[in-house]
mmCIF file of C-alpha atoms in Angstrom:
data_model
loop_
_atom_site.group_PDB
_atom_site.id
_atom_site.type_symbol
_atom_site.label_atom_id
_atom_site.label_comp_id
_atom_site.label_asym_id
_atom_site.label_seq_id
_atom_site.Cartn_x
_atom_site.Cartn_y
_atom_site.Cartn_z
ATOM 1 C CA MET L 192 16.217 31.319 25.545
ATOM 2 C CA ILE L 193 13.080 29.735 24.094
ATOM 3 C CA TRP L 194 13.392 27.518 21.076
ATOM 4 C CA GLY L 195 10.388 27.295 18.789
ATOM 5 C CA CYS L 196 9.579 24.331 16.602
ATOM 6 C CA THR L 197 8.381 24.581 13.033
ATOM 7 C CA GLU L 198 5.727 22.137 11.930
ATOM 8 C CA TRP L 199 6.776 20.235 8.819
ATOM 9 C CA GLN L 200 4.554 20.949 5.850
ATOM 10 C CA GLU L 201 4.149 18.475 3.033
ATOM 11 C CA PRO L 202 5.022 19.877 -0.410
ATOM 12 C CA GLN L 203 2.091 21.119 -2.470
ATOM 13 C CA ILE L 204 2.280 19.538 -5.927
ATOM 14 C CA GLY L 205 -1.008 20.725 -7.411
ATOM 15 C CA GLU L 206 0.778 22.895 -9.985
ATOM 16 C CA GLU L 207 3.162 20.136 -11.071
ATOM 17 C CA GLN L 208 2.734 17.760 -14.004
ATOM 18 C CA VAL L 209 3.725 14.156 -14.632
ATOM 19 C CA TYR L 210 5.806 13.793 -17.803
ATOM 20 C CA VAL L 211 5.701 10.415 -19.524
ATOM 21 C CA LEU L 212 8.734 8.587 -20.881
ATOM 22 C CA THR L 213 7.053 5.495 -22.366
ATOM 23 C CA PRO L 214 4.872 4.545 -24.105
ATOM 24 C CA ARG L 215 4.662 7.694 -26.222
ATOM 25 C CA ASP L 216 1.260 9.213 -26.901
ATOM 26 C CA SER L 217 -0.818 7.481 -29.629
ATOM 27 C CA LEU L 218 1.686 4.625 -29.962
ATOM 28 C CA LYS L 219 0.518 1.813 -32.268
ATOM 29 C CA THR L 220 2.255 -1.491 -31.616
ATOM 30 C CA ASP L 221 1.743 -5.245 -31.561
ATOM 31 C CA VAL L 222 3.791 -5.601 -28.358
ATOM 32 C CA ALA L 223 1.209 -6.531 -25.729
ATOM 33 C CA THR L 224 3.400 -6.052 -22.648
ATOM 34 C CA GLN L 225 4.076 -2.371 -22.128
ATOM 35 C CA LEU L 226 6.327 -0.581 -19.653
ATOM 36 C CA PHE L 227 4.544 2.515 -18.340
ATOM 37 C CA TYR L 228 7.376 4.816 -17.277
ATOM 38 C CA TRP L 229 7.278 8.451 -16.170
ATOM 39 C CA TYR L 230 9.434 11.127 -14.556
ATOM 40 C CA GLY L 231 9.094 11.435 -10.802
ATOM 41 C CA VAL L 232 7.497 14.514 -9.242
ATOM 42 C CA GLU L 233 9.347 15.997 -6.273
ATOM 43 C CA GLY L 234 7.186 15.772 -3.160
ATOM 44 C CA ALA L 235 4.999 12.940 -4.497
ATOM 45 C CA THR L 236 4.652 9.761 -2.459
ATOM 46 C CA HIS L 237 2.602 7.707 -4.929
ATOM 47 C CA TYR L 238 1.244 7.683 -8.463
ATOM 48 C CA GLU L 239 -2.209 6.650 -9.637
ATOM 49 C CA LEU L 240 -2.199 4.730 -12.925
ATOM 50 C CA GLN L 241 -5.425 3.996 -14.796
ATOM 51 C CA ILE L 242 -6.029 2.239 -18.121
ATOM 52 C CA VAL L 243 -9.436 2.191 -19.830
ATOM 53 C CA THR L 244 -10.865 1.111 -23.150
ATOM 54 C CA PRO L 245 -11.564 2.767 -25.476
ATOM 55 C CA ASN L 246 -11.172 6.202 -23.782
ATOM 56 C CA PHE L 247 -12.074 8.177 -20.651
ATOM 57 C CA GLY L 248 -14.927 9.921 -22.472
ATOM 58 C CA ARG L 249 -16.632 6.586 -23.120
ATOM 59 C CA ILE L 250 -15.385 3.902 -20.791
ATOM 60 C CA ASP L 251 -16.310 0.364 -21.795
ATOM 61 C CA GLN L 252 -13.901 -1.235 -19.335
ATOM 62 C CA LEU L 253 -11.639 -0.099 -16.531
ATOM 63 C CA VAL L 254 -8.684 -2.337 -17.331
ATOM 64 C CA LEU L 255 -6.349 -1.184 -14.563
ATOM 65 C CA ASP L 256 -6.558 1.123 -11.550
ATOM 66 C CA THR L 257 -3.519 0.888 -9.313
ATOM 67 C CA ASN L 258 -1.306 2.964 -7.028
ATOM 68 C CA VAL L 259 2.452 2.808 -7.497
ATOM 69 C CA SER L 260 5.203 4.095 -5.216
ATOM 70 C CA GLY L 261 7.828 4.114 -7.984
ATOM 71 C CA THR L 262 7.887 5.567 -11.490
ATOM 72 C CA LYS L 263 7.337 2.484 -13.631
ATOM 73 C CA TYR L 264 4.796 -0.290 -14.007
ATOM 74 C CA GLN L 265 4.636 -3.187 -16.469
ATOM 75 C CA PHE L 266 1.334 -4.560 -17.710
ATOM 76 C CA THR L 267 0.055 -6.826 -20.497
ATOM 77 C CA LEU L 268 -2.882 -5.749 -22.672
ATOM 78 C CA ASN L 269 -5.081 -7.491 -25.203
ATOM 79 C CA PRO L 270 -5.405 -5.992 -28.701
ATOM 80 C CA GLY L 271 -7.543 -2.870 -28.642
ATOM 81 C CA GLU L 272 -7.754 0.888 -28.253
ATOM 82 C CA TYR L 273 -6.803 2.343 -24.867
ATOM 83 C CA GLU L 274 -6.358 5.549 -22.964
ATOM 84 C CA TRP L 275 -4.206 5.635 -19.880
ATOM 85 C CA SER L 276 -3.648 8.305 -17.266
ATOM 86 C CA ILE L 277 -1.092 9.005 -14.591
ATOM 87 C CA ARG L 278 -1.087 11.510 -11.732
ATOM 88 C CA ALA L 279 1.150 12.099 -8.724
ATOM 89 C CA TYR L 280 -0.138 12.647 -5.204
ATOM 90 C CA ASN L 281 0.777 12.881 -1.539
ATOM 91 C CA ASN L 282 -1.354 13.184 1.588
ATOM 92 C CA SER L 283 -2.337 16.793 0.933
ATOM 93 C CA SER L 284 -2.312 17.436 -2.819
ATOM 94 C CA SER L 285 -2.150 15.901 -6.271
ATOM 95 C CA THR L 286 -1.244 16.827 -9.824
ATOM 96 C CA GLY L 287 -3.656 16.757 -12.707
ATOM 97 C CA TYR L 288 -3.885 13.671 -14.889
ATOM 98 C CA THR L 289 -1.583 13.205 -17.865
ATOM 99 C CA VAL L 290 -3.550 11.233 -20.479
ATOM 100 C CA HIS L 291 -2.147 9.292 -23.439
ATOM 101 C CA ARG L 292 -3.623 7.034 -26.101
ATOM 102 C CA LEU L 293 -2.319 3.556 -26.891
ATOM 103 C CA TYR L 294 -3.243 1.077 -29.634
ATOM 104 C CA ILE L 295 -2.361 -2.626 -29.391
ATOM 105 C CA ASP L 296 -2.552 -4.548 -32.684
ATOM 106 C CA SER L 297 -3.082 -8.299 -32.807
ATOM 107 C CA THR L 298 -0.370 -10.706 -33.913
ATOM 108 C CA LEU L 299 0.359 -14.415 -33.705
ATOM 109 C CA ASN L 300 4.077 -13.762 -33.405
ATOM 110 C CA LEU L 301 5.229 -14.210 -29.814
ATOM 111 C CA ASN L 302 8.901 -13.485 -30.471
ATOM 112 C CA ASN L 303 8.663 -9.843 -29.369
ATOM 113 C CA GLN L 304 6.312 -10.467 -26.462
ATOM 114 C CA GLN L 305 7.238 -10.645 -22.792
ATOM 115 C CA LEU L 306 5.573 -12.637 -20.038
ATOM 116 C CA ILE L 307 5.006 -10.883 -16.689
ATOM 117 C CA LEU L 308 5.470 -13.064 -13.603
ATOM 118 C CA LYS L 309 3.149 -12.268 -10.692
ATOM 119 C CA SER L 310 4.004 -14.549 -7.769
ATOM 120 C CA PRO L 311 5.958 -15.588 -5.842
ATOM 121 C CA SER L 312 7.861 -12.306 -5.839
ATOM 122 C CA ASP L 313 11.490 -12.321 -6.913
ATOM 123 C CA ASN L 314 13.867 -13.514 -4.163
ATOM 124 C CA ASP L 315 10.949 -14.279 -1.855
ATOM 125 C CA THR L 316 11.754 -16.260 1.306
ATOM 126 C CA THR L 317 9.136 -18.691 2.588
ATOM 127 C CA ASN L 318 8.635 -21.752 4.783
ATOM 128 C CA ASN L 319 5.677 -23.032 2.760
ATOM 129 C CA PRO L 320 6.565 -25.836 0.309
ATOM 130 C CA ARG L 321 3.179 -25.420 -1.390
ATOM 131 C CA GLN L 322 3.882 -22.712 -3.938
ATOM 132 C CA ILE L 323 1.352 -21.114 -6.298
ATOM 133 C CA PHE L 324 3.182 -19.851 -9.375
ATOM 134 C CA LYS L 325 1.273 -17.164 -11.280
ATOM 135 C CA TRP L 326 1.916 -15.111 -14.393
ATOM 136 C CA GLN L 327 -0.063 -12.729 -16.577
ATOM 137 C CA SER L 328 -1.598 -14.474 -19.576
ATOM 138 C CA LEU L 329 -0.951 -13.483 -23.192
ATOM 139 C CA TYR L 330 -3.915 -13.426 -25.587
ATOM 140 C CA ASN L 331 -1.882 -15.082 -28.385
ATOM 141 C CA ALA L 332 -0.293 -17.857 -26.299
ATOM 142 C CA ASP L 333 -1.963 -21.273 -26.398
ATOM 143 C CA SER L 334 0.153 -22.740 -23.613
ATOM 144 C CA TYR L 335 2.949 -21.938 -21.189
ATOM 145 C CA ARG L 336 6.143 -23.841 -20.537
ATOM 146 C CA PHE L 337 7.075 -23.860 -16.847
ATOM 147 C CA GLU L 338 10.431 -24.932 -15.413
ATOM 148 C CA LEU L 339 11.634 -25.209 -11.814
ATOM 149 C CA TRP L 340 15.287 -25.776 -10.925
ATOM 150 C CA LYS L 341 17.335 -26.070 -7.725
ATOM 151 C CA ASN L 342 19.956 -23.333 -7.188
ATOM 152 C CA SER L 343 20.250 -22.218 -10.842
ATOM 153 C CA PHE L 344 19.198 -23.121 -14.379
ATOM 154 C CA THR L 345 22.349 -25.213 -14.625
ATOM 155 C CA GLY L 346 21.579 -26.926 -11.316
ATOM 156 C CA ASP L 347 19.270 -29.821 -10.483
ATOM 157 C CA PHE L 348 16.091 -30.062 -12.546
ATOM 158 C CA VAL L 349 12.941 -30.214 -10.376
ATOM 159 C CA LEU L 350 9.864 -29.792 -12.600
ATOM 160 C CA PHE L 351 8.948 -29.267 -16.239
ATOM 161 C CA ARG L 352 5.342 -28.756 -17.287
ATOM 162 C CA ASP L 353 3.279 -27.423 -20.194
ATOM 163 C CA THR L 354 -0.026 -25.870 -19.153
ATOM 164 C CA PRO L 355 -2.756 -23.817 -20.835
ATOM 165 C CA LYS L 356 -3.363 -21.958 -17.562
ATOM 166 C CA ASP L 357 -1.650 -18.938 -16.013
ATOM 167 C CA THR L 358 -1.315 -20.641 -12.607
ATOM 168 C CA LEU L 359 0.530 -23.723 -11.425
ATOM 169 C CA ALA L 360 0.553 -25.184 -7.905
ATOM 170 C CA TYR L 361 3.355 -27.454 -6.750
ATOM 171 C CA ASN L 362 4.765 -28.885 -3.517
ATOM 172 C CA VAL L 363 8.430 -27.957 -3.754
ATOM 173 C CA PRO L 364 10.739 -30.663 -2.353
ATOM 174 C CA GLY L 365 13.664 -29.888 -0.085
ATOM 175 C CA GLU L 366 15.067 -26.546 0.975
ATOM 176 C CA GLY L 367 17.335 -23.869 -0.423
ATOM 177 C CA ARG L 368 17.371 -21.585 -3.443
ATOM 178 C CA PHE L 369 15.080 -22.338 -6.365
ATOM 179 C CA VAL L 370 14.700 -20.635 -9.738
ATOM 180 C CA TRP L 371 11.673 -20.796 -12.012
ATOM 181 C CA ARG L 372 10.849 -19.539 -15.463
ATOM 182 C CA VAL L 373 7.919 -19.443 -17.849
ATOM 183 C CA ARG L 374 7.465 -18.694 -21.531
ATOM 184 C CA GLY L 375 4.366 -18.405 -23.710
ATOM 185 C CA GLU L 376 3.982 -20.636 -26.753
ATOM 186 C CA ASN L 377 1.799 -21.151 -29.796
ATOM 187 C CA PRO L 378 2.325 -23.431 -32.831
ATOM 188 C CA SER L 379 4.497 -20.900 -34.674
ATOM 189 C CA SER L 380 6.455 -18.972 -32.030
ATOM 190 C CA ASN L 381 7.288 -18.442 -28.377
ATOM 191 C CA THR L 382 8.296 -15.653 -26.012
ATOM 192 C CA ILE L 383 11.619 -15.514 -24.252
ATOM 193 C CA TYR L 384 11.659 -16.921 -20.735
ATOM 194 C CA SER L 385 10.799 -14.718 -17.758
ATOM 195 C CA ASP L 386 12.454 -15.941 -14.568
ATOM 196 C CA ARG L 387 12.596 -15.410 -10.820
ATOM 197 C CA ALA L 388 14.177 -16.959 -7.733
ATOM 198 C CA PHE L 389 12.867 -17.824 -4.273
ATOM 199 C CA TYR L 390 14.193 -19.394 -1.090
ATOM 200 C CA LEU L 391 12.497 -22.231 0.783
ATOM 201 C CA ASP L 392 13.451 -22.707 4.429
ATOM 202 C CA THR L 393 11.431 -25.120 6.576
ATOM 203 C CA THR L 394 13.995 -25.673 9.336
ATOM 204 C CA LEU L 395 13.176 -24.239 12.751
ATOM 205 C CA PRO L 396 15.831 -22.005 14.291
ATOM 206 C CA ASN L 397 17.795 -23.511 17.152
ATOM 207 C CA THR L 398 16.336 -22.945 20.598
ATOM 208 C CA PRO L 399 18.259 -20.116 22.303
ATOM 209 C CA VAL L 400 20.417 -21.025 25.297
ATOM 210 C CA LEU L 401 20.519 -18.380 28.036
ATOM 211 C CA GLN L 402 23.982 -17.381 29.272
ATOM 212 C CA GLN L 403 23.637 -14.492 31.705
ATOM 213 C CA PRO L 404 22.390 -13.442 34.149
ATOM 214 C CA ASP L 405 22.312 -16.835 35.840
ATOM 215 C CA ASP L 406 19.115 -18.278 37.215
ATOM 216 C CA GLY L 407 18.506 -16.968 40.737
ATOM 217 C CA ASP L 408 21.047 -14.136 40.517
ATOM 218 C CA PHE L 409 20.820 -11.147 42.840
ATOM 219 C CA ILE L 410 21.895 -8.040 40.953
ATOM 220 C CA ASN L 411 22.569 -4.560 42.284
ATOM 221 C CA SER L 412 23.872 -2.960 39.077
ATOM 222 C CA ALA L 413 21.969 -0.129 37.412
ATOM 223 C CA GLN L 414 22.596 -1.712 34.012
ATOM 224 C CA LEU L 415 21.587 -5.270 33.214
ATOM 225 C CA ASP L 416 23.373 -7.167 30.442
ATOM 226 C CA PHE L 417 21.528 -10.154 28.988
ATOM 227 C CA GLN L 418 23.306 -12.684 26.795
ATOM 228 C CA TRP L 419 22.320 -15.916 25.036
ATOM 229 C CA THR L 420 23.461 -18.192 22.208
ATOM 230 C CA ARG L 421 21.692 -20.265 19.571
ATOM 231 C CA GLY L 422 24.544 -21.992 17.781
ATOM 232 C CA SER L 423 25.475 -21.830 14.116
ATOM 233 C CA GLN L 424 22.735 -22.447 11.583
ATOM 234 C CA THR L 425 22.331 -22.185 7.824
ATOM 235 C CA GLY L 426 19.173 -20.911 6.162
ATOM 236 C CA SER L 427 17.368 -17.589 6.219
ATOM 237 C CA SER L 428 18.412 -14.747 8.510
ATOM 238 C CA ILE L 429 17.413 -15.021 12.171
ATOM 239 C CA ARG L 430 16.292 -12.492 14.759
ATOM 240 C CA ASP L 431 15.512 -13.031 18.409
ATOM 241 C CA THR L 432 12.721 -11.727 20.597
ATOM 242 C CA PHE L 433 13.530 -10.984 24.232
ATOM 243 C CA PHE L 434 10.789 -11.344 26.866
ATOM 244 C CA LEU L 435 10.913 -9.962 30.414
ATOM 245 C CA ALA L 436 8.092 -10.409 32.947
ATOM 246 C CA THR L 437 7.397 -10.144 36.662
ATOM 247 C CA ASP L 438 5.783 -13.588 36.924
ATOM 248 C CA PRO L 439 7.044 -17.096 36.045
ATOM 249 C CA ASN L 440 4.179 -17.660 33.586
ATOM 250 C CA MET L 441 5.429 -14.682 31.538
ATOM 251 C CA THR L 442 1.999 -13.049 31.414
ATOM 252 C CA ASP L 443 2.874 -9.715 33.044
ATOM 253 C CA LEU L 444 5.354 -8.614 30.381
ATOM 254 C CA ARG L 445 7.509 -5.571 31.075
ATOM 255 C CA GLU L 446 9.706 -5.874 27.981
ATOM 256 C CA ARG L 447 9.287 -7.496 24.587
ATOM 257 C CA ARG L 448 11.962 -6.531 22.091
ATOM 258 C CA GLN L 449 13.281 -7.742 18.777
ATOM 259 C CA VAL L 450 17.042 -8.098 18.914
ATOM 260 C CA LYS L 451 19.404 -8.450 15.954
ATOM 261 C CA GLY L 452 22.286 -9.938 17.917
ATOM 262 C CA ASN L 453 22.436 -12.115 21.013
ATOM 263 C CA THR L 454 22.857 -9.438 23.682
ATOM 264 C CA LEU L 455 20.651 -6.777 25.225
ATOM 265 C CA SER L 456 21.282 -4.107 27.867
ATOM 266 C CA LEU L 457 18.582 -2.548 30.062
ATOM 267 C CA ASP L 458 18.924 0.278 32.579
ATOM 268 C CA THR L 459 15.300 1.258 33.231
ATOM 269 C CA LEU L 460 14.105 -1.493 35.564
ATOM 270 C CA SER L 461 12.967 -0.879 39.129
ATOM 271 C CA ASN L 462 13.894 -3.190 41.990
ATOM 272 C CA GLY L 463 12.084 -6.507 42.151
ATOM 273 C CA VAL L 464 11.940 -10.096 40.893
ATOM 274 C CA TYR L 465 11.997 -10.691 37.131
ATOM 275 C CA TYR L 466 11.816 -13.590 34.699
ATOM 276 C CA TRP L 467 13.231 -13.664 31.174
ATOM 277 C CA ARG L 468 13.430 -15.871 28.112
ATOM 278 C CA VAL L 469 14.218 -15.651 24.392
ATOM 279 C CA ARG L 470 12.729 -17.022 21.183
ATOM 280 C CA SER L 471 14.185 -17.027 17.648
ATOM 281 C CA TYR L 472 12.416 -16.240 14.375
ATOM 282 C CA ASP L 473 13.774 -16.476 10.844
ATOM 283 C CA LYS L 474 12.954 -14.551 7.676
ATOM 284 C CA ALA L 475 10.992 -17.488 6.265
ATOM 285 C CA GLY L 476 8.541 -17.426 9.188
ATOM 286 C CA ASN L 477 9.886 -20.369 11.197
ATOM 287 C CA THR L 478 9.884 -20.043 14.992
ATOM 288 C CA SER L 479 12.047 -21.796 17.554
ATOM 289 C CA SER L 480 10.873 -23.128 20.886
ATOM 290 C CA TYR L 481 11.169 -20.784 23.836
ATOM 291 C CA SER L 482 14.402 -20.908 25.745
ATOM 292 C CA SER L 483 14.289 -21.928 29.376
ATOM 293 C CA THR L 484 13.015 -19.219 31.719
ATOM 294 C CA ARG L 485 15.400 -17.672 34.198
ATOM 295 C CA GLN L 486 14.685 -15.607 37.301
ATOM 296 C CA PHE L 487 16.748 -12.839 38.846
ATOM 297 C CA THR L 488 16.264 -10.235 41.566
ATOM 298 C CA LEU L 489 17.189 -6.603 41.096
ATOM 299 C CA GLN L 490 18.020 -5.024 44.436
ATOM 300 C CA PRO L 491 19.478 -1.749 45.753
#
C-alpha cells in the first residue's frame, strides 16, 4: 500500500473583511489614547494597522504603520483629524483595507486620559541594572510623575521623580521584583497611573557539578545517561547547555543541547573517546562558568 501526502495549503482570505469593534467610524472624542480593536479573521497571521492625517486621499503625515499579531493595539494621538485602516494577511493572501475616520479634540483635562508605557515590557526579566523607562507622551501633559518601588507599591520606595520628558534612565539598586508607574500632569489635572513590573537578576547561576559518567569511565552500554547538579538557587529560571566533543579542548563538538533538567540520555554515539561538560544560563541572561570537563570511552 502506498500512502500519499497532501501538501498543506494556507487559507486564502482575500474575500474576507476585517470588522472593527472600536473606535467606531467617525468618532469625535477628546480621549487621546485610543484602543484600536477588531474581530480576528480566520486564517490570518498578522494585521497591518495604519493611521494618517488628515485622510488617505491627502496624506500630510503617516502617523503609524505597524504589523500586529493580535487583534488590538493602543496608541496615543494628538488633536486632529485622522483616518485609520486595518487589513488582515498571511503569507499568501490578504483582505482589503477597512477604513475609518477619527477626530481627536483638544482638552486640558487629563482625568480621562491614559498613559501608554513603552519599555521595559511588563514582567520583563533582565540582568542589566541600567534601565531606560519610556512612555508615550501626552500633548496636554506638562510633566510626568515617575515612581519605582521594590516588590510592590506598598513595598520599599526606590525612586520618585518629576520630569518633563518621556524617558528616564536609572541604575536600579539590588535584585528582585520591581514595580514602576507613571502619570501625566498639568496644573489643573492628572491622568491615572499606568504601571508595570520587571525582575532584576544579576547573580550568576551556580557552576554545574558533573555526577556521571565518572571521569575516565569505560562504557559499553548502548545508552548513555549523563547527570549533574547545580545546587539550589533563587532568582530567574535556569536552563543548562550540554556539550559533548571528541577533543579535550571542546572544539570538535558532536552534541550541544539545551536541557531543562539535570539529566540527558544519548543512544546515537559511535565507539570512541569523548569529553563532556555543562554550563548554566538563566532567564535574565546570566551565565555560569563551565563545569569541569570529563572524559569517557565508549567501547563495544
